[in-house]
Short mmCIF file of C-alpha atoms in Angstrom, two decimals:
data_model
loop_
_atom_site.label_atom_id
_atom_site.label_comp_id
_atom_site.label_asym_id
_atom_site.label_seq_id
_atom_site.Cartn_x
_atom_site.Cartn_y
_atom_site.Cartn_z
CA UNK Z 1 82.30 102.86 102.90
CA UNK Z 2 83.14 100.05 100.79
CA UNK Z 3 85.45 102.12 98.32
CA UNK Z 4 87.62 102.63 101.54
CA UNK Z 5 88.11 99.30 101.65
CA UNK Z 6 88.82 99.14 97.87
CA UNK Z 7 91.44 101.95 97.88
CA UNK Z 8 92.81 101.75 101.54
CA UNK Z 9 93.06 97.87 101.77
CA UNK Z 10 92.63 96.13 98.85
CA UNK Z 11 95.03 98.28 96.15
CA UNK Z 12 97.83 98.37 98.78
CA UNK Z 13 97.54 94.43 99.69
CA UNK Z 14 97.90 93.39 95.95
CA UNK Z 15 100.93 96.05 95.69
CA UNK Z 16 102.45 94.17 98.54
CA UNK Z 17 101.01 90.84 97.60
CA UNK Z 18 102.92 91.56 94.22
CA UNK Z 19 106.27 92.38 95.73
CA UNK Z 20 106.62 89.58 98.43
CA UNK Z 21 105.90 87.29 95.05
CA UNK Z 22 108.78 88.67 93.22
CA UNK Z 23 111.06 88.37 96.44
CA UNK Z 24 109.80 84.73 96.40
CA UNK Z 25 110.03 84.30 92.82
CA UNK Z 26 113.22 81.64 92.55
CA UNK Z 27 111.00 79.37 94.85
CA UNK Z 28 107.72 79.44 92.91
CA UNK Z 29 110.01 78.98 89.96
CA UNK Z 30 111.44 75.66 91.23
CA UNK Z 31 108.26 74.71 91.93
CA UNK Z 32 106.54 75.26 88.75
CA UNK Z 33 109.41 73.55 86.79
CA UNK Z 34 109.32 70.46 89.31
CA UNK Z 35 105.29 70.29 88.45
CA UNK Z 36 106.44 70.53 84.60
CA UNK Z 37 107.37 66.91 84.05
CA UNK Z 38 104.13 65.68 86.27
CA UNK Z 39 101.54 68.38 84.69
CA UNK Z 40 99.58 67.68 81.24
CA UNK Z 41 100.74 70.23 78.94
CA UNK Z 42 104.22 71.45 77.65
CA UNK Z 43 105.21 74.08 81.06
CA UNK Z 44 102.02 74.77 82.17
CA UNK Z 45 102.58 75.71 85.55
CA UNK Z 46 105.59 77.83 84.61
CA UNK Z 47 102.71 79.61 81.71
CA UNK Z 48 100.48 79.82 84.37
CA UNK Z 49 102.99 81.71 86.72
CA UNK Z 50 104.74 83.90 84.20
CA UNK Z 51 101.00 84.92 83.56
CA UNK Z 52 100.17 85.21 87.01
CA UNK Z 53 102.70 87.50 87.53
CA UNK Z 54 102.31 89.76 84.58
CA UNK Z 55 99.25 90.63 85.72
CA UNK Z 56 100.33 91.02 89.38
CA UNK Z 57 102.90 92.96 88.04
CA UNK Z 58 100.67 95.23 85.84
CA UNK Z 59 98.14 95.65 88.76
CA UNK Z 60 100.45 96.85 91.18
CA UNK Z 61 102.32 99.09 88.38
CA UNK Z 62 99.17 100.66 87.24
CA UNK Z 63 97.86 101.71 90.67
CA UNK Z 64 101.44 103.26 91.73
CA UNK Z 65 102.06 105.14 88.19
CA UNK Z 66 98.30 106.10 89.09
CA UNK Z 67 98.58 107.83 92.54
CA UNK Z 68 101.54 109.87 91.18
CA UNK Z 69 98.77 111.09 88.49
CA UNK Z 70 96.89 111.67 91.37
CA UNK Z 71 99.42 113.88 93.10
CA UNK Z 72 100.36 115.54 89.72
CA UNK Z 73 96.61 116.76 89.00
CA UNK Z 74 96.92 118.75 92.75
CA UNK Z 75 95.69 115.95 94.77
CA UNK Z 76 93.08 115.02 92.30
CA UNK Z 77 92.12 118.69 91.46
CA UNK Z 78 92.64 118.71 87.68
CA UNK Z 79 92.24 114.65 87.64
CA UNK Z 80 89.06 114.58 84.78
CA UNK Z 81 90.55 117.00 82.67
CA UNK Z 82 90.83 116.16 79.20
CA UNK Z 83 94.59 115.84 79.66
CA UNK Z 84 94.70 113.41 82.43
CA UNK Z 85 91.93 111.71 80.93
CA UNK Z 86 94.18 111.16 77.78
CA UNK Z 87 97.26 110.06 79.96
CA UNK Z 88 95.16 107.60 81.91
CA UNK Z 89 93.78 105.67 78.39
CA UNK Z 90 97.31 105.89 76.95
CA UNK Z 91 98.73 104.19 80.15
CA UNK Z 92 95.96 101.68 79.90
CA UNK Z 93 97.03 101.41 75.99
CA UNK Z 94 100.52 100.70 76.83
CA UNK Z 95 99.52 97.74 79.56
CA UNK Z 96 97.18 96.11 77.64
CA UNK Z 97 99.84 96.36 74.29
CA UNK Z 98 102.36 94.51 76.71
CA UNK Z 99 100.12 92.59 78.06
CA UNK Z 100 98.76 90.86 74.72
CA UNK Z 101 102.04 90.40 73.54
CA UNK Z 102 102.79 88.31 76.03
CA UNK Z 103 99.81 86.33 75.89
CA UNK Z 104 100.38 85.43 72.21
CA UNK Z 105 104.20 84.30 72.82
CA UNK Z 106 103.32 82.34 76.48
CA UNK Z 107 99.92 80.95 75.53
CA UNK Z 108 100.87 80.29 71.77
CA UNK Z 109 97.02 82.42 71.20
CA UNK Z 110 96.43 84.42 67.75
CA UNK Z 111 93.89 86.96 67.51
CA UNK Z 112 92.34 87.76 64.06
CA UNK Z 113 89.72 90.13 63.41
CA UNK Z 114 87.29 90.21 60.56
CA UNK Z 115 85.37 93.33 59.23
CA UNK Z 116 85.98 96.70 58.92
CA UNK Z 117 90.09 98.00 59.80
CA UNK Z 118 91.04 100.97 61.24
CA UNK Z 119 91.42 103.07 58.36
CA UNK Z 120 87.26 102.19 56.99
CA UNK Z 121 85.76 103.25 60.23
CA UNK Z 122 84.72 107.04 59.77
CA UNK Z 123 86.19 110.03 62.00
CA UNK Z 124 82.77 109.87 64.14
CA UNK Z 125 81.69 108.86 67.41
CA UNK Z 126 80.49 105.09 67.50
CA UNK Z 127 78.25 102.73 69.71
CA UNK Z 128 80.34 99.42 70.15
CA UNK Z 129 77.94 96.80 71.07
CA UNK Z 130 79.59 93.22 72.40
CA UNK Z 131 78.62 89.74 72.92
CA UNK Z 132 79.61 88.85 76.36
CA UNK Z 133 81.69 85.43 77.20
CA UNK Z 134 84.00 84.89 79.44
CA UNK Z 135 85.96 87.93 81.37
CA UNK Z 136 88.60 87.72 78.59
CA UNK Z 137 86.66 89.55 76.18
CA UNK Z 138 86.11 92.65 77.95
CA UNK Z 139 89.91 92.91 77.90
CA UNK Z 140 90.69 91.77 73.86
CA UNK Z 141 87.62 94.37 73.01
CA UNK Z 142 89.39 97.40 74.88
CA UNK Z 143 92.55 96.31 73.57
CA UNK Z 144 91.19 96.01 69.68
CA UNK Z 145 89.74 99.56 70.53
CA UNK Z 146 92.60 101.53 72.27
CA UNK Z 147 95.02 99.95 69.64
CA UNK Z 148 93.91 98.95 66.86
CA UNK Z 149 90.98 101.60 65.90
CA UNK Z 150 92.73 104.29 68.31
CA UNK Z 151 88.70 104.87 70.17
CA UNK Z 152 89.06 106.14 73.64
CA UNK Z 153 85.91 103.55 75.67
CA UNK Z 154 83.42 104.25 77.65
CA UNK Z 155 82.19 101.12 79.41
CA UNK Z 156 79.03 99.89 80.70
CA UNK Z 157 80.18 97.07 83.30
CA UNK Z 158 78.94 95.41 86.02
CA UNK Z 159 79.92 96.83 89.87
CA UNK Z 160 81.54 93.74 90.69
CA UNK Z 161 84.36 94.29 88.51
CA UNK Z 162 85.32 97.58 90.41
CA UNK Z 163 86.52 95.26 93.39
CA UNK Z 164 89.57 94.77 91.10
CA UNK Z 165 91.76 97.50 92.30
CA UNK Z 166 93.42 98.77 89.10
CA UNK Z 167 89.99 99.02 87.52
CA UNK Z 168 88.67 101.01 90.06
CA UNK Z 169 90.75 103.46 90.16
CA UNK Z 170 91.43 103.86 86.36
CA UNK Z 171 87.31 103.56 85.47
CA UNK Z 172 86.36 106.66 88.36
CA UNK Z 173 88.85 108.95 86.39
CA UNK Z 174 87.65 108.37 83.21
CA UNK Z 175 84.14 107.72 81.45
CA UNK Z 176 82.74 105.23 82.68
CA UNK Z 177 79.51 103.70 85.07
CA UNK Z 178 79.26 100.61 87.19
CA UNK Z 179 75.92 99.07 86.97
CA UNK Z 180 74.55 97.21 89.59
CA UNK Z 181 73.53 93.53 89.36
CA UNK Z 182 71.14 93.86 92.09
CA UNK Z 183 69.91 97.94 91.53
CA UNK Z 184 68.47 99.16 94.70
CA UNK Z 185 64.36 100.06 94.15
CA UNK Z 186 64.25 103.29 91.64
CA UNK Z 187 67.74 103.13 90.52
CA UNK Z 188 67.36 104.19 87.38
CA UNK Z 189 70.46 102.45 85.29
CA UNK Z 190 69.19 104.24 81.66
CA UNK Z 191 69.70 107.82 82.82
CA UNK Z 192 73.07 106.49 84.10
CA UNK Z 193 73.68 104.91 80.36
CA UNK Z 194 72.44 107.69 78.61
CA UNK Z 195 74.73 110.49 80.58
CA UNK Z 196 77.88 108.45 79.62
CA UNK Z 197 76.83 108.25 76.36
CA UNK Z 198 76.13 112.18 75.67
CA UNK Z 199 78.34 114.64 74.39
CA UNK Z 200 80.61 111.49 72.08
CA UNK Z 201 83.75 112.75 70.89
CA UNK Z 202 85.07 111.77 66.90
CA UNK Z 203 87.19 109.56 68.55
CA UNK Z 204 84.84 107.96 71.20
CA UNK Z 205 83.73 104.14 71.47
CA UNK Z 206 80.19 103.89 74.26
CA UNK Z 207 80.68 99.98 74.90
CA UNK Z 208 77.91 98.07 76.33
CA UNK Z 209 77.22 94.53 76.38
CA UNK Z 210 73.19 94.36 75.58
CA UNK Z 211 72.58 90.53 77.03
CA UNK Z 212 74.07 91.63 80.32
CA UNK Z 213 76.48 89.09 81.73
CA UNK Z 214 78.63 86.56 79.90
CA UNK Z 215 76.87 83.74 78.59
CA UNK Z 216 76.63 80.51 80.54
CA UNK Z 217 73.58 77.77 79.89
CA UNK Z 218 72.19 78.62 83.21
CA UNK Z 219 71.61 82.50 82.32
CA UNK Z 220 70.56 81.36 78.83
CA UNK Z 221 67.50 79.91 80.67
CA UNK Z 222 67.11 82.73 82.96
CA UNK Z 223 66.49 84.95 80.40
CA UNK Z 224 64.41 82.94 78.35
CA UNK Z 225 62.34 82.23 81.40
CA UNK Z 226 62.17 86.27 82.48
CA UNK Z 227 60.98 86.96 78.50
CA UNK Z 228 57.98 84.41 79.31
CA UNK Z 229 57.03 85.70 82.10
CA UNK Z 230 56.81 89.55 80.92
CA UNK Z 231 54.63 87.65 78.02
CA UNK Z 232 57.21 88.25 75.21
CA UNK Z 233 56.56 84.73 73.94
CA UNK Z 234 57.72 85.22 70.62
CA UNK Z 235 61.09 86.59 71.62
CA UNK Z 236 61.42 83.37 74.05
CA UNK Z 237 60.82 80.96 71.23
CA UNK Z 238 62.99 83.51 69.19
CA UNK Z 239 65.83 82.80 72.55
CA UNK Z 240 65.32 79.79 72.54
CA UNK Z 241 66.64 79.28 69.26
CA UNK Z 242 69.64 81.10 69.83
CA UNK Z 243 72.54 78.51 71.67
CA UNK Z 244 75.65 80.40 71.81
CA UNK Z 245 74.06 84.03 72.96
CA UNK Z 246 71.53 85.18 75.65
CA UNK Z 247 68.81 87.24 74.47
CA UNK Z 248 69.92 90.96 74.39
CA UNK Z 249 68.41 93.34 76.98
CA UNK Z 250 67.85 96.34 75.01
CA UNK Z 251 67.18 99.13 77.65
CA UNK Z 252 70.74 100.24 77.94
CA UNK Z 253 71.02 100.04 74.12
CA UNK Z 254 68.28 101.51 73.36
CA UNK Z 255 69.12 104.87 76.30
CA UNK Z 256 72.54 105.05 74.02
CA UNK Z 257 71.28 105.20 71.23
CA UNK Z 258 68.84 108.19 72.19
CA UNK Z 259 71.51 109.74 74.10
CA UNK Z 260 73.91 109.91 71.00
CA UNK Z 261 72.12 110.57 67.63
CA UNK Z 262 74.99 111.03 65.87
CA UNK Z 263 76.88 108.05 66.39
CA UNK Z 264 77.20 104.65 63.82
CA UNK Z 265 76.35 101.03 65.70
CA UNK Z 266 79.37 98.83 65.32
CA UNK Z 267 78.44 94.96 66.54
CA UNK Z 268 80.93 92.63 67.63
CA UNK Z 269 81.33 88.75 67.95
CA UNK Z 270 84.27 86.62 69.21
CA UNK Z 271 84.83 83.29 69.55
CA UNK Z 272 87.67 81.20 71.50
CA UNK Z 273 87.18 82.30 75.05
CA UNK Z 274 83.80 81.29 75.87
CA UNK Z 275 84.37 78.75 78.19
CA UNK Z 276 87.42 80.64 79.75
CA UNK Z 277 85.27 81.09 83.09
CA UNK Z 278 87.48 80.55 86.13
CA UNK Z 279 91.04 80.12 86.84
CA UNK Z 280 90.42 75.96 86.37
CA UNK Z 281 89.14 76.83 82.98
CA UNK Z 282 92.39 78.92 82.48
CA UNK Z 283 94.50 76.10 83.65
CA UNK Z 284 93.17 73.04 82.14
CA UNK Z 285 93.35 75.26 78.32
CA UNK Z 286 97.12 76.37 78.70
CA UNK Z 287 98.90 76.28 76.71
CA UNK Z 288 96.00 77.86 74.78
CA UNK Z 289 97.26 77.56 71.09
CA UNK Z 290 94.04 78.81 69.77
CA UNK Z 291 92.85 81.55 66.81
CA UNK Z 292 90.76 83.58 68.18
CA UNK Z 293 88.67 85.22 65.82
CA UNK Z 294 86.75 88.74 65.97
CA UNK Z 295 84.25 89.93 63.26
CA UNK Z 296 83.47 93.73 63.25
CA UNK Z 297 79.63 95.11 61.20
CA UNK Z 298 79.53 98.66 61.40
CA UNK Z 299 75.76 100.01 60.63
CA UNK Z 300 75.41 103.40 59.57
CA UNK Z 301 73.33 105.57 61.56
CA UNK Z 302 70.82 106.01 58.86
CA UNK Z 303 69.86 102.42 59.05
CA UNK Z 304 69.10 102.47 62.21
CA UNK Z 305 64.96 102.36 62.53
CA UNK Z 306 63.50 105.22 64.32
CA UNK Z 307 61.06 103.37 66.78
CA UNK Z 308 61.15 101.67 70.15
CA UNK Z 309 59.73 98.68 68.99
CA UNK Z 310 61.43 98.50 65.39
CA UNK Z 311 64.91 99.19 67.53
CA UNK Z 312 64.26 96.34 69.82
CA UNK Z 313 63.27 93.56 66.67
CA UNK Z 314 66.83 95.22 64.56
CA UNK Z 315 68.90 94.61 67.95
CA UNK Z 316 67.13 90.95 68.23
CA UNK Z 317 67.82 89.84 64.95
CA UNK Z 318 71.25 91.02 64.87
CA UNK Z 319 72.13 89.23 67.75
CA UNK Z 320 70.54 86.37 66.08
CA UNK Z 321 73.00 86.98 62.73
CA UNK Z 322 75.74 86.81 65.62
CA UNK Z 323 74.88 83.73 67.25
CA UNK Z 324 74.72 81.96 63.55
CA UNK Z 325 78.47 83.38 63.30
CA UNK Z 326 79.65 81.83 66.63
CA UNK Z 327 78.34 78.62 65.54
CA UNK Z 328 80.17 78.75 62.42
CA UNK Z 329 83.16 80.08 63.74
CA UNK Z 330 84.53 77.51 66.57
CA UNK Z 331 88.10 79.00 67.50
CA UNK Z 332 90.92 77.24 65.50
CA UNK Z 333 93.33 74.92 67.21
CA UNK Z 334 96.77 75.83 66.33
CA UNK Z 335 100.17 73.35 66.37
CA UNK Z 336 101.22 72.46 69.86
CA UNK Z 337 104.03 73.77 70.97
#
């Protein structure tokens, strides 16, 4: 019963959450610019809001524009077809476009991407494998994919994220699985993996993030700790070594990769919002005036070993090429504005 209170409470409170703060606005506008002169930072409570409600805004937008679909496709009838399916990722396309834009002319942020472009990344399906840091990753990597490389996702993610309203909605209509951070006993989260990531079109991206959760110094040592005790000592010391990723989990990889033998492996790392945690994070960074950088390898599939245990030792040391990159690659500050 919880996805009734997901669709029946939550998604209409934020739609009227979202219009009592635009009725409001002029007031939490006089607010923000009597905070401006008291605030560190050049407006950052008037950033913060105009952020706020953009996404508010977006939210609320996406889950009306999304029950007409709804009604459109017969009451849901016709909703997975491939032609709703395509709607739905070009509405998402079109909020996360706006979106961005924003973000780069409010929070003064730049986003450059290294590696392969658009046009050197082959008319095939691909496995898109992430580092994970910070929620605002998840967002710049579907963004990079819808419009940059013009990939239609399917995301691995974690259930949590589906008590966000929008995403709820939007990631039940099209591929997509929610994993559970606590699976109940004989949940089988590889079968779940490997049935999203069957039947790839030319134009599809399977995304998963391999260590899991975004990295924080406390799951660093969890995972280290969990390789010890299942007696992978090596790959602890290996772990160990590694200070800006967690160790990669390489079931779900590894289910994807079986489930879709004709798709490339493209890696990718980021650096700039690592430490981008929680709304306080958010706020004490604004304005942001960072370079964020993104760098793209794209593996062939032919040079991907063949065994279990040669898969798992190619995923480890690529994530340990990535964590050299994040070290060397320490997000830019830009002028202040």
């Amino acid at each position: 019963m919880i996805w009734v209170l997901r669709r029946l409470v939550i998604a209409p409170a934020l739609i009227v959450l979202t219009g009592v703060v635009w009725v409001t606005l002029p007031f939490w506008v006089i607010a923000a610019a009597a905070l401006a002169p008291i605030l560190p930072g050049r407006w950052r409570a008037l950033r913060l809001l105009w952020v706020t409600m953009l996404y508010l805004s977006a939210e609320s937008l996406l889950l009306l524009v999304m029950f007409g679909l709804w009604v459109a496709s017969g009451f849901g009838w016709r909703l997975r077809t491939p032609y709703f399916a395509g709607i739905h990722y070009e509405l998402v396309r079109w909020v996360l476009v706006v979106f961005f834009r924003e973000a780069k002319r409010v929070l003064a942020l730049r986003i450059r991407t290294d590696g392969p472009g658009p046009d050197q990344h082959p008319e095939r399906p691909v496995l898109v494998c992430s580092r994970h840091a910070g929620p605002g990753d998840s967002f710049t990597l579907m963004y990079a994919l819808l419009h940059w490389y013009d990939r239609e996702p399917r995301v691995v993610l974690k259930d949590t994220l589906a008590w966000d309203p929008a995403i709820d909605v939007l990631l039940h209509r099209i591929p997509a699985t929610f994993i559970s951070t606590s699976p109940a006993p004989g949940e089988d989260f590889e079968s779940k993996i490997a049935r999203l990531a069957s039947d790839l079109d030319s134009n599809d991206a399977f995304v998963i993030f391999p260590e899991g959760g975004n990295f924080t110094p406390a799951r660093r040592e969890k995972a280290i700790a969990r390789l010890r005790k299942l007696g992978l000592h090596q790959m602890a010391d290996r772990a160990l070594a590694m200070t800006n990723v967690l160790a990669p989990r390489p079931g779900g990889f590894l289910a994807a990769l079986d489930a879709a033998p004709e798709a490339d492996v493209v890696l990718v790392a980021h650096t700039g919002l690592d430490h981008l945690l929680t709304v306080a994070d958010v706020w004490r960074e604004l304005p942001m005036d960072k370079e964020l950088t993104m760098r793209w390898w794209q593996v062939p599939r032919a040079e991907i070993p063949l065994g279990r245990d040669e898969r798992i030792e190619w995923l480890f040391a690529w994530w340990e090429r990535i964590d050299d990159w994040v070290e060397n690659n320490k997000p830019t500050d830009l002028a202040r504005r």
